[in-house]
mmCIF file of C-alpha atoms in Angstrom:
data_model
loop_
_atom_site.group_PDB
_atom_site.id
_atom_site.type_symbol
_atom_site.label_atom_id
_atom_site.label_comp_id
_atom_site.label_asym_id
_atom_site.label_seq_id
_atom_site.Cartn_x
_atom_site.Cartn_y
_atom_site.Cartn_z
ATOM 1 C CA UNK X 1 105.854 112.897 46.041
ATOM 2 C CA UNK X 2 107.767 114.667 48.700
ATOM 3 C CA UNK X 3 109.658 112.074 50.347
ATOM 4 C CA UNK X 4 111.025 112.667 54.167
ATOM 5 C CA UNK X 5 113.727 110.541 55.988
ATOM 6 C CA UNK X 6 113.730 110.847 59.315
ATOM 7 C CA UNK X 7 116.221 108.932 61.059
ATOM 8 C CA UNK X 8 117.157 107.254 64.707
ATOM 9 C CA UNK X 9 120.401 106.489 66.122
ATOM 10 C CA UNK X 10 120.812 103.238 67.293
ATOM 11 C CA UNK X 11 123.253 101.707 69.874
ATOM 12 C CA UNK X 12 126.978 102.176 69.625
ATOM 13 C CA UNK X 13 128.595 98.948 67.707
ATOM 14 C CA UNK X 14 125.154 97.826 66.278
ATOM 15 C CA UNK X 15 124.819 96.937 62.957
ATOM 16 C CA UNK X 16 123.245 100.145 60.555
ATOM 17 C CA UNK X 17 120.331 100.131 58.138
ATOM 18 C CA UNK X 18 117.627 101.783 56.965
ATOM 19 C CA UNK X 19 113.987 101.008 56.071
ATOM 20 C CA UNK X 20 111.325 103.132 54.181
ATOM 21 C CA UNK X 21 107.768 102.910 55.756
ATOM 22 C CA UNK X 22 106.021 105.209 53.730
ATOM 23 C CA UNK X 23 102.807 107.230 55.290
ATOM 24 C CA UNK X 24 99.878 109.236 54.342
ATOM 25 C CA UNK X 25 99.697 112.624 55.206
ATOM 26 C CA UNK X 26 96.648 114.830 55.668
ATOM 27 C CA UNK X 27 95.666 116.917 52.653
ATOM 28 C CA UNK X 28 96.572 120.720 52.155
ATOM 29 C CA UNK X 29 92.942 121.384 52.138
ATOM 30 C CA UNK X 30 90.114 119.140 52.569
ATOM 31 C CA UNK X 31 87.712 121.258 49.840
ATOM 32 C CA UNK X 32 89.244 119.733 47.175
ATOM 33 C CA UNK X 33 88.709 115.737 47.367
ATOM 34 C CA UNK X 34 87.722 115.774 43.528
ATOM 35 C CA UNK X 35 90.960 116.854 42.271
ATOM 36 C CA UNK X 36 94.868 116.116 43.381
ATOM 37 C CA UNK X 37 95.835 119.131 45.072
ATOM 38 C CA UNK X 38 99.371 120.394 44.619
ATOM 39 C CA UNK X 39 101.008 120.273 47.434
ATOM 40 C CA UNK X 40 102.979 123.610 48.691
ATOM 41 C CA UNK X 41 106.564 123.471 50.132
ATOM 42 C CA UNK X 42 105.450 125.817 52.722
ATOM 43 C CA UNK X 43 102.978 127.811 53.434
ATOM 44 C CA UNK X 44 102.720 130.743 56.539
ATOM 45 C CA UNK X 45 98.660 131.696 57.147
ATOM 46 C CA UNK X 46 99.631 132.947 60.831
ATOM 47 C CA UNK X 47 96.719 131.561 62.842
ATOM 48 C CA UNK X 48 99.212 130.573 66.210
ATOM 49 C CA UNK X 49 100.064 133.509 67.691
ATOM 50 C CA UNK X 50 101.772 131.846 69.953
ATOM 51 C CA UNK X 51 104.003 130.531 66.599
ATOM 52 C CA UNK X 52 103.510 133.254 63.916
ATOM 53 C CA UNK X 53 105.890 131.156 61.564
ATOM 54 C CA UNK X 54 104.541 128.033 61.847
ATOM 55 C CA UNK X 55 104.550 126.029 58.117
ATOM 56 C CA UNK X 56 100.930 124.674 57.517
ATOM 57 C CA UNK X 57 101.990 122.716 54.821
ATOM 58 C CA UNK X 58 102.731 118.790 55.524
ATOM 59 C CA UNK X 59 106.429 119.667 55.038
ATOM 60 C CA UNK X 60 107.011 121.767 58.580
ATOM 61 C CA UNK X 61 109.654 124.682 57.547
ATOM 62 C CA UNK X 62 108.812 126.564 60.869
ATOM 63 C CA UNK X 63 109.994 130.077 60.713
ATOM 64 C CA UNK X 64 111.880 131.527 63.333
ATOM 65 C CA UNK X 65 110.961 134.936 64.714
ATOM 66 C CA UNK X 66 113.667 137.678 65.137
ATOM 67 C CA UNK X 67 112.973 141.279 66.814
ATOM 68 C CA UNK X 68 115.730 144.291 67.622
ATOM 69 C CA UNK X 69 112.623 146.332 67.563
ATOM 70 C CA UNK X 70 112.710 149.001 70.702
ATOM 71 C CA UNK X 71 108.969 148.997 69.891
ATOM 72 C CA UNK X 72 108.941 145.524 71.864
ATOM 73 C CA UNK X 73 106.127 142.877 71.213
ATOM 74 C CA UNK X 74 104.470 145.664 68.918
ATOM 75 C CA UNK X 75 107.067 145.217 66.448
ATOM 76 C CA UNK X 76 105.466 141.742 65.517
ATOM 77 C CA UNK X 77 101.790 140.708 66.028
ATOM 78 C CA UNK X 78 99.205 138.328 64.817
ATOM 79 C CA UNK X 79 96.118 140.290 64.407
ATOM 80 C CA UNK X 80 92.572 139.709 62.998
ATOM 81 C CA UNK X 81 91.040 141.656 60.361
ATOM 82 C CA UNK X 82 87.783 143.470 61.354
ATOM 83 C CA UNK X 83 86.331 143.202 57.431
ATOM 84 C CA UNK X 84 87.967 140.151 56.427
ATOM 85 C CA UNK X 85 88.072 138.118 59.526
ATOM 86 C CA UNK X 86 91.160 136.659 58.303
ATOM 87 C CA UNK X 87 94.798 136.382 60.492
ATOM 88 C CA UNK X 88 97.711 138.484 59.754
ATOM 89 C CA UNK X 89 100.937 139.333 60.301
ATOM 90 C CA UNK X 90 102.086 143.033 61.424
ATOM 91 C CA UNK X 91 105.589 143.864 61.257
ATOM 92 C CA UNK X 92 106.364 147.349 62.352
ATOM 93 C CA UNK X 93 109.998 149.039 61.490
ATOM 94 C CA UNK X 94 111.605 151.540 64.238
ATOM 95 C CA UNK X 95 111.693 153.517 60.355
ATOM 96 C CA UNK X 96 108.761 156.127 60.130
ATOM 97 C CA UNK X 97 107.470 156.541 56.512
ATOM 98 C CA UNK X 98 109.899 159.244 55.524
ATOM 99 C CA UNK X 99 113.061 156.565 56.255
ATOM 100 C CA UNK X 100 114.104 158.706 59.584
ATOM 101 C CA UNK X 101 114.967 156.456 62.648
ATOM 102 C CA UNK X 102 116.973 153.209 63.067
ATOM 103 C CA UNK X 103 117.027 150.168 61.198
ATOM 104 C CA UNK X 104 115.732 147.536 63.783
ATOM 105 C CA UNK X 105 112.210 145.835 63.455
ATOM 106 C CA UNK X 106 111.413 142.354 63.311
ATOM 107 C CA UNK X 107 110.654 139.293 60.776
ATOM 108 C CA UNK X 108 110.442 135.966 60.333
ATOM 109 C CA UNK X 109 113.418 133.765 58.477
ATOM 110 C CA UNK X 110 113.968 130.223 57.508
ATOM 111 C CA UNK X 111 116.408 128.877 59.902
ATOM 112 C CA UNK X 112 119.622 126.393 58.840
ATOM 113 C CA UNK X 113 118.915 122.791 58.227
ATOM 114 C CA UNK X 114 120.930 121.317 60.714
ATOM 115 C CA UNK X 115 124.309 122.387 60.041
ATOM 116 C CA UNK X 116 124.010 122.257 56.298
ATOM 117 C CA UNK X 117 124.908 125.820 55.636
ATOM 118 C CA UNK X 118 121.032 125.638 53.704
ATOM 119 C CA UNK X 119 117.492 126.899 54.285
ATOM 120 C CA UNK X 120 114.452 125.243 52.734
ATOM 121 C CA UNK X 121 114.649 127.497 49.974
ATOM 122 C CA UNK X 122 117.878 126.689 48.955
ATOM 123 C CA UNK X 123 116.485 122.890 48.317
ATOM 124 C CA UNK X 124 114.733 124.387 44.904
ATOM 125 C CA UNK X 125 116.725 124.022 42.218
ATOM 126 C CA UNK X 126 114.376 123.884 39.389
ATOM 127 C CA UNK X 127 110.725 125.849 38.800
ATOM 128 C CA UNK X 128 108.949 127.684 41.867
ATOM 129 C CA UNK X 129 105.941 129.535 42.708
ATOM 130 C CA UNK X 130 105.755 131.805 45.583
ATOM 131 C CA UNK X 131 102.433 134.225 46.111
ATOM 132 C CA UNK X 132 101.787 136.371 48.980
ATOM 133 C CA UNK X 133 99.281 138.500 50.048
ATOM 134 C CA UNK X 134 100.250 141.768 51.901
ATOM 135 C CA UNK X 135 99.243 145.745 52.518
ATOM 136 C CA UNK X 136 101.617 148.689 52.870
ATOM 137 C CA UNK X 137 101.402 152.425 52.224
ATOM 138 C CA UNK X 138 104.274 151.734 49.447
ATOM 139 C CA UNK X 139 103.511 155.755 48.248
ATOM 140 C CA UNK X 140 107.134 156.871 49.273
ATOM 141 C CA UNK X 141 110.202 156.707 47.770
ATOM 142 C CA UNK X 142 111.794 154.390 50.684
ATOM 143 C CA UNK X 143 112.845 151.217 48.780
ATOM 144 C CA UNK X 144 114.612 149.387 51.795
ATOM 145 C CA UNK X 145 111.457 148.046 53.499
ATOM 146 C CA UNK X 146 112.144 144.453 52.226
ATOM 147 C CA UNK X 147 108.933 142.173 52.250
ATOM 148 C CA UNK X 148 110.563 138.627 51.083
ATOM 149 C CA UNK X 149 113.661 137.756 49.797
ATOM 150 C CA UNK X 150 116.176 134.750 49.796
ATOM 151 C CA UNK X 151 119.499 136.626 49.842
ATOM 152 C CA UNK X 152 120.677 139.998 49.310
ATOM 153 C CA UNK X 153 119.673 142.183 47.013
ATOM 154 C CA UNK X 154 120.352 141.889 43.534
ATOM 155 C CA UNK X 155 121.790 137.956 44.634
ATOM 156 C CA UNK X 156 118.249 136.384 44.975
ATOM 157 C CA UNK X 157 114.514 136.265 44.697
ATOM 158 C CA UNK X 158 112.625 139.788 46.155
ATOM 159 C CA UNK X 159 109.587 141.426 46.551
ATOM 160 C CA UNK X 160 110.022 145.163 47.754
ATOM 161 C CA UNK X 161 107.091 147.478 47.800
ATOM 162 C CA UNK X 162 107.786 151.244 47.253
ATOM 163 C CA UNK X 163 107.258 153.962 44.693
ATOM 164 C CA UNK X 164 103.685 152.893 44.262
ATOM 165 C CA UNK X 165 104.771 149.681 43.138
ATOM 166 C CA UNK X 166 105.770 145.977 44.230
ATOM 167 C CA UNK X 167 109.879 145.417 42.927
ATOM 168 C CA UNK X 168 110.006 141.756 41.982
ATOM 169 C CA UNK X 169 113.707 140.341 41.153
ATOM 170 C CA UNK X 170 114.176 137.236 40.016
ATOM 171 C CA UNK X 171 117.819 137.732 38.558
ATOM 172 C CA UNK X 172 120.822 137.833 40.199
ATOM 173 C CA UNK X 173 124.689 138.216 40.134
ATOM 174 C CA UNK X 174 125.243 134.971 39.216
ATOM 175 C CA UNK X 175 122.720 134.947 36.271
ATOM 176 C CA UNK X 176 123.916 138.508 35.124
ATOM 177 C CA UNK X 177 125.793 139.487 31.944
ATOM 178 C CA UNK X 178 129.052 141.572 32.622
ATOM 179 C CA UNK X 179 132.764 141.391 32.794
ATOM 180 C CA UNK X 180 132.701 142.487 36.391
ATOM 181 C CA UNK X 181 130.626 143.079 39.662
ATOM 182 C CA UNK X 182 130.148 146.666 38.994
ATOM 183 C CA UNK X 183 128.690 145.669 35.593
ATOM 184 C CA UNK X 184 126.582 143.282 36.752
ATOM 185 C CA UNK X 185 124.964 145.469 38.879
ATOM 186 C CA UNK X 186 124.390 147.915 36.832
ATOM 187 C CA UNK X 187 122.137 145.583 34.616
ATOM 188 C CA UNK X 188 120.516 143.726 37.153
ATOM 189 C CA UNK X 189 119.286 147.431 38.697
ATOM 190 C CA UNK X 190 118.181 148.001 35.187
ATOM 191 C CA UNK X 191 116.493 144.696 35.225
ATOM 192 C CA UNK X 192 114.154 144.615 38.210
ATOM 193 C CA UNK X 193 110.450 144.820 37.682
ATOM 194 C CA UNK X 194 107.840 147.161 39.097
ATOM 195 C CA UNK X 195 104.493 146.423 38.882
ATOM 196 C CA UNK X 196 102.607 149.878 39.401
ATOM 197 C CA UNK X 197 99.803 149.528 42.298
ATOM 198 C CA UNK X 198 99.138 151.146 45.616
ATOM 199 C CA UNK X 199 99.285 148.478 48.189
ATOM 200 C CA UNK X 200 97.495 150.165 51.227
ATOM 201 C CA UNK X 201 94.879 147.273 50.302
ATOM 202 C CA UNK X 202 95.238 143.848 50.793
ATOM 203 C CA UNK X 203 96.973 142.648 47.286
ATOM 204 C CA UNK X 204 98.399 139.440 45.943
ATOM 205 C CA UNK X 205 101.504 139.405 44.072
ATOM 206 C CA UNK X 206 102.894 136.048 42.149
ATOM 207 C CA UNK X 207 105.653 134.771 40.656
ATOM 208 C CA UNK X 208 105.738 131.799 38.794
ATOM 209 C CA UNK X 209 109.012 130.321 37.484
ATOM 210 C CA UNK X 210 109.665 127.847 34.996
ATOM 211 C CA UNK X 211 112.588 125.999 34.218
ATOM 212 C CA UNK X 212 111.742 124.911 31.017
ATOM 213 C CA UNK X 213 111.215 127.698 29.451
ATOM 214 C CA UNK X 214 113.490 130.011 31.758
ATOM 215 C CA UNK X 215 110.464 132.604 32.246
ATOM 216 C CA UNK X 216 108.600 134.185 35.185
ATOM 217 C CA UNK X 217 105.584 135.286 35.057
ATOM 218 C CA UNK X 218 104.305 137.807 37.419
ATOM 219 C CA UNK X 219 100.680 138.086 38.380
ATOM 220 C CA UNK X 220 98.663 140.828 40.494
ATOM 221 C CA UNK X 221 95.527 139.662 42.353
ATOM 222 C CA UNK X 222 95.370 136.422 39.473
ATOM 223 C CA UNK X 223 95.814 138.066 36.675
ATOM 224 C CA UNK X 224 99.002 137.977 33.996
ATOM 225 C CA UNK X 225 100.551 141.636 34.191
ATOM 226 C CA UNK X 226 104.198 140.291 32.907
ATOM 227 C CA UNK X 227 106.614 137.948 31.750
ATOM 228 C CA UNK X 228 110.289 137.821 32.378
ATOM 229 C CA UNK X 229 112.735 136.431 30.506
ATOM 230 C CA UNK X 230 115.745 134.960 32.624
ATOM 231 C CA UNK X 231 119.449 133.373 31.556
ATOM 232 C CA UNK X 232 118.113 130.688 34.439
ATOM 233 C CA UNK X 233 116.093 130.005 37.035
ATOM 234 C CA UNK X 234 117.715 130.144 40.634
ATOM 235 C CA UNK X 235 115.275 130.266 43.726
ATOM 236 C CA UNK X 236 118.571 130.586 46.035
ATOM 237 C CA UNK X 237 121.636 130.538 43.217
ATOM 238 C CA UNK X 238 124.769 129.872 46.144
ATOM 239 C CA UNK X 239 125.300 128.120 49.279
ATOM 240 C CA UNK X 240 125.725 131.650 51.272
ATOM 241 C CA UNK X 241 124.092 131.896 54.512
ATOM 242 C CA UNK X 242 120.835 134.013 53.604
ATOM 243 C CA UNK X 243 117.589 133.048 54.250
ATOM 244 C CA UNK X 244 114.358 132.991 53.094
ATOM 245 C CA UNK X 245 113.001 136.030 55.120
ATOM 246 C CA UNK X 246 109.533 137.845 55.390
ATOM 247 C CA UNK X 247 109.980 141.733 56.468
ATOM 248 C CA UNK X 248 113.642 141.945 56.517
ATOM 249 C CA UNK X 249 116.667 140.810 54.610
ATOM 250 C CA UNK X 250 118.720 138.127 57.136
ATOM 251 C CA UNK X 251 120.726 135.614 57.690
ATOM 252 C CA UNK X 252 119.701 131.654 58.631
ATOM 253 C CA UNK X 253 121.425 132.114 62.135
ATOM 254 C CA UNK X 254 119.129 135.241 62.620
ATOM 255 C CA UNK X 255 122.359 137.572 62.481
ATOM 256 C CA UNK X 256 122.917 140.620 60.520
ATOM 257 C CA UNK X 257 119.329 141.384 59.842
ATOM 258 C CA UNK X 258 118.657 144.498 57.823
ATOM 259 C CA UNK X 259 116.312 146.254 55.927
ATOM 260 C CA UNK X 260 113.259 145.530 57.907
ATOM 261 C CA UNK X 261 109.859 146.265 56.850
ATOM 262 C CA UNK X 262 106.458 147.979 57.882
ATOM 263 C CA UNK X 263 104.094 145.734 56.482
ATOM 264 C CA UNK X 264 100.933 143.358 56.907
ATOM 265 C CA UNK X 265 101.174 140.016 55.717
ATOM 266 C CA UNK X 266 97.709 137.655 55.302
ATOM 267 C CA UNK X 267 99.297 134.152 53.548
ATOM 268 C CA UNK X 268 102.669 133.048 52.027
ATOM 269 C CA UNK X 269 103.160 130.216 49.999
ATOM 270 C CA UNK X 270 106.081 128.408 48.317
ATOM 271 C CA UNK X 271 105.693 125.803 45.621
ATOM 272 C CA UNK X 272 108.163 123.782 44.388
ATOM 273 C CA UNK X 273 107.086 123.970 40.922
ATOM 274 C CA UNK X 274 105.226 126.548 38.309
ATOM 275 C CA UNK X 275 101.620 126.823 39.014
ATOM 276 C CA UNK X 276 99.578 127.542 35.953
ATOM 277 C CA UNK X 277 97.457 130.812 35.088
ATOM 278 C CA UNK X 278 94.470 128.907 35.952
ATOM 279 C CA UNK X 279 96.137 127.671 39.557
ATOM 280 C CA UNK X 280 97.285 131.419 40.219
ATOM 281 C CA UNK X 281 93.710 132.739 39.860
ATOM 282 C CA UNK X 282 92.268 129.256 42.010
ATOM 283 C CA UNK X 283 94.739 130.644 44.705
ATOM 284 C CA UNK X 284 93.651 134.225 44.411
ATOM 285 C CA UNK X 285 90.035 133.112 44.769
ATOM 286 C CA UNK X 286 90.751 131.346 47.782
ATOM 287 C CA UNK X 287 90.923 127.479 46.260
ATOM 288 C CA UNK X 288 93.696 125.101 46.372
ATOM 289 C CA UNK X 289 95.743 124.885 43.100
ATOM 290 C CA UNK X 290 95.442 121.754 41.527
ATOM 291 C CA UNK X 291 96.540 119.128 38.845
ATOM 292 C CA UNK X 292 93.977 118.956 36.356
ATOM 293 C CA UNK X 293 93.848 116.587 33.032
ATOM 294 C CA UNK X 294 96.414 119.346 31.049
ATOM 295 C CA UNK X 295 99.308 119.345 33.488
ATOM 296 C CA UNK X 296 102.038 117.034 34.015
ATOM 297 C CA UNK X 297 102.305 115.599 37.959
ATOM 298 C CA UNK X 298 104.573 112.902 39.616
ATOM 299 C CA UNK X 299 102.214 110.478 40.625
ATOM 300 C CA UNK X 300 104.728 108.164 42.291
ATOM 301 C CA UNK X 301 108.230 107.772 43.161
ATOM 302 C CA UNK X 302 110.419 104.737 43.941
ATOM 303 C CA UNK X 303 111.948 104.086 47.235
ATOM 304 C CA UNK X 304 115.466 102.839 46.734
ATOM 305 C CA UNK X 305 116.810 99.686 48.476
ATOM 306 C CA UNK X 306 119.381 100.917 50.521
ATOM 307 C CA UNK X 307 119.648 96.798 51.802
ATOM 308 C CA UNK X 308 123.035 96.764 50.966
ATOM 309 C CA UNK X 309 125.031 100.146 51.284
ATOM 310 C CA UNK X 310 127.005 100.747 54.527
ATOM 311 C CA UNK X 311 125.349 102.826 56.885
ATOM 312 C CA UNK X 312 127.060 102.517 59.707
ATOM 313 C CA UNK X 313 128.994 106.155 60.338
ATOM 314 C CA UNK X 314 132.767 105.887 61.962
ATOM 315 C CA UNK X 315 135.491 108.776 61.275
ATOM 316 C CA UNK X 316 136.426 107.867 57.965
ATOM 317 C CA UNK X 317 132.863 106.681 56.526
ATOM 318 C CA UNK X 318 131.314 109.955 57.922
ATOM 319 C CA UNK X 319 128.006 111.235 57.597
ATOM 320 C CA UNK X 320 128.852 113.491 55.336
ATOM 321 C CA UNK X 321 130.178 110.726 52.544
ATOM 322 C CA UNK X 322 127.132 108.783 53.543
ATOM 323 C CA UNK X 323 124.730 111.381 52.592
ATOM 324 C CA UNK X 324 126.887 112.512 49.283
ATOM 325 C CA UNK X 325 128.722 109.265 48.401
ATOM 326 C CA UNK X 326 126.980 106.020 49.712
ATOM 327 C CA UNK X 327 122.485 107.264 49.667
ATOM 328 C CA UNK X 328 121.470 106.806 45.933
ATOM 329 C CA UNK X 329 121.749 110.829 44.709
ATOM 330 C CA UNK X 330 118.766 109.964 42.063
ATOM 331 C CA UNK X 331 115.473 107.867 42.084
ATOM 332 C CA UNK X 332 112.602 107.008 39.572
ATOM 333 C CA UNK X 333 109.295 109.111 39.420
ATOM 334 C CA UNK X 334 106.111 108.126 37.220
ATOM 335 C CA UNK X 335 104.629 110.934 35.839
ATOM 336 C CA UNK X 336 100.740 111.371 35.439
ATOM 337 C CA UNK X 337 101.341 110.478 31.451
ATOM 338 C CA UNK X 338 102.512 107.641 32.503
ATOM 339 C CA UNK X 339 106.582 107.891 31.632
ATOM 340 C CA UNK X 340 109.233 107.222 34.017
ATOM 341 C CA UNK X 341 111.888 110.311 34.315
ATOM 342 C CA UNK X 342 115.039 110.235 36.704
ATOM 343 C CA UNK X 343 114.672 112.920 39.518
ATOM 344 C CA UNK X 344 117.327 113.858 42.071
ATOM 345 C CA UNK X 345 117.793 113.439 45.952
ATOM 346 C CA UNK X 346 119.047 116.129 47.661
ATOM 347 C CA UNK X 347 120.501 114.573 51.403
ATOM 348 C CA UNK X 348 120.524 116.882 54.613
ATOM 349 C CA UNK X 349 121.138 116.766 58.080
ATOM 350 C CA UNK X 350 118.107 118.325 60.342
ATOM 351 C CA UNK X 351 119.734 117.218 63.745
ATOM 352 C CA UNK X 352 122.126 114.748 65.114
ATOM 353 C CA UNK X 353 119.236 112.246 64.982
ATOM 354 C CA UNK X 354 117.576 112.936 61.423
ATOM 355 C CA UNK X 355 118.530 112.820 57.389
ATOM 356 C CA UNK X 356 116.013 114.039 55.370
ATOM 357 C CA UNK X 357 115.797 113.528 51.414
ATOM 358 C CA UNK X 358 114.527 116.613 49.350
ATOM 359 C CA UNK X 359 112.776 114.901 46.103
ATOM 360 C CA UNK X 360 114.138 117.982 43.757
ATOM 361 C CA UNK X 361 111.841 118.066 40.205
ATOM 362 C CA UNK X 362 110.167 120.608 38.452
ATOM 363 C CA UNK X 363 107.103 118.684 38.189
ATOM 364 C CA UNK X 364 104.385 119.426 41.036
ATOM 365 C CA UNK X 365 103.713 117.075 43.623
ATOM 366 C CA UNK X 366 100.156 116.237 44.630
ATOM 367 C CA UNK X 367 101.370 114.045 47.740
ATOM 368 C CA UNK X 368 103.331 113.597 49.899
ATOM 369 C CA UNK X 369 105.060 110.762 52.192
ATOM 370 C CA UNK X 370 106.928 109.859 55.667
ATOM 371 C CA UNK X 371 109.918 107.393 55.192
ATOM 372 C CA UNK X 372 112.141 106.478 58.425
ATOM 373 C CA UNK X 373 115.408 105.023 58.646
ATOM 374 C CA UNK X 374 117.814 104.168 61.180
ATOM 375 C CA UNK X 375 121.518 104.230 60.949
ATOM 376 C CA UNK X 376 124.296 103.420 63.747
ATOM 377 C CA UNK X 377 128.021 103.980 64.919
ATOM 378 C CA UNK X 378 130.509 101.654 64.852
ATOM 379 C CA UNK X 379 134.330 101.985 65.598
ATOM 380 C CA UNK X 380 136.455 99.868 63.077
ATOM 381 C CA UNK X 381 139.677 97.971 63.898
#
């Protein structure tokens, strides 16, 4: 269960506390009331054009837009499809399709949380799904039309289609054998997987990522077409300030964007856990993914009393010790078998008036709930 503090100052010199009110939030997808859905961490199906990165999921990870493009407002669109009547996304590069021109376009990235120095995507630390459904002539030999990616490349998660394939990397520096950069490098360009299909169709590529067993598996249009064997799994390995990004390769402050893309996208999701075979192909068929009788779920998790910590924020007991010191850093989950396994908080400030606590397992979530808090300055004597 995806728990969310949001938070309220109070006045100046009152006392400081918080209280959990938990409440239900509207499912995913209401074609599914026979099964517990599992929940995404975001997911982007571009129906506001007025707000083409608007997060549909319960969760709200809004994605800013970002355009250098001299093409203008044609440079990013939400558009219909004429056969599928679905939404999509068009990003346009100022690149033609032999690479000549400039390197503006536009995107969409995940903007800081506050002034953590994180994204959303940096809040995985454990398995992760993400599945997106896309068309581009990739035909050409131009590999720096980036489609998604966390970082830079070869330092996070990216999906790059070109030489009549889709690149998917799920290694990076950090993860890669070598005595130095240059022979890191070398192995992680050796290490990148193409899948080999022309994308000027709508196509779904997946990547599923397990912790446990340190594997991703990569599916096209629902079906298993490889597994990966990784050293670990990162989503986001370092506290750098890339973002996740669709059509480019940028920063969380916007900045720096490069690498920008000509591509249509239909749907983007991100789960917080690995999604089964079975839940891949539900998604490709247009069905939720779900926790059925085989899989293991957290079915609850504890709110801790927080009664009798000190809250109350002054120079020396400062937010920051408050979110990493004094808030418990773990809680209690129940799984759907029934056993009780320690999972970890991870603490973030969204705005000068909110704290939010990221519920970090690899186990899938198939709810999700609202807790508030308040908290208050003091000045000490």
């Amino acid at each position: 269960m995806k728990r969310i503090l949001s938070l309220g100052i109070v006045l100046a010199l009152a006392a400081g506390g918080m209280a959990f009110a938990p409440k239900a939030t509207e499912a995913v997808s209401a074609g599914a009331e026979d099964a517990a859905v599992i929940q995404p961490m975001a997911m982007y199906e571009f129906d506001d054009a007025e707000n083409p990165g608007k997060d549909t999921s319960a969760n709200g990870y809004d994605l800013v837009a970002l355009n250098t493009s001299t093409q203008g407002e044609a440079a990013m669109q939400v558009k219909t499809d004429e056969t599928t009547g679905k939404n999509y996304l068009s990003l346009i590069s100022d690149r033609s399709s032999d690479g000549l021109g400039g390197t503006s376009g536009a995107c969409l990235y995940a903007p800081q949380l506050g002034n953590s120095g994180m994204d959303f995507s940096d809040l995985i630390r454990d398995s992760y799904t993400v599945t997106i459904t896309f068309r581009r002539d990739n035909t050409s030999n131009i590999g720096d039309h980036y489609m998604l990616t966390t970082g830079r490349y070869n330092d996070s998660f990216q999906l790059t289609p070109w030489r009549s394939a889709v690149q998917v990397q799920v290694n990076n520096m950090y993860m890669a054998p070598g005595a130095t950069d240059d022979e890191k490098q070398a192995w992680l360009e050796a290490n990148t997987t193409d899948i080999p299909v022309v994308t000027t169709d709508w196509t779904t590529i997946t990547v599923s990522t397990d912790a446990e067993t340190n594997t991703a598996s990569v599916y096209l249009n629902g079906a298993l077409v490889q597994t990966i064997t990784m050293s670990d799994t990162y989503f986001t390995w370092r506290a750098d300030p890339y973002a996740f990004t669709l059509g480019a390769q940028c920063q969380i402050t916007g900045f720096a964007a490069t690498m920008f893309a000509t591509v249509d996208i239909e749907q983007c999701r991100v789960y917080d856990t690995a999604l089964s075979a079975e839940n891949v192909q539900r998604l490709y068929n247009g069905e939720e993914a779900v926790a059925d009788s085989d899989s293991t779920y957290i079915t609850s998790v504890v709110s801790p009393d927080l009664s009798s910590l000190d809250l109350l924020a002054t120079d020396v007991n400062t937010i920051d010790v408050i979110m990493n010191e004094t808030l418990p850093q773990t809680t209690t989950a129940t799984l759907s078998d029934g056993t009780e396994t320690d999972v970890d908080i991870l603490w973030y400030m969204i705005s000068d008036t909110e704290v939010r606590g990221y519920i970090s397992t690899p186990y899938a979530k198939t709810s999700q709930a609202l807790l508030e808090a308040e908290y208050g300055y003091t000045v000490r004597f």
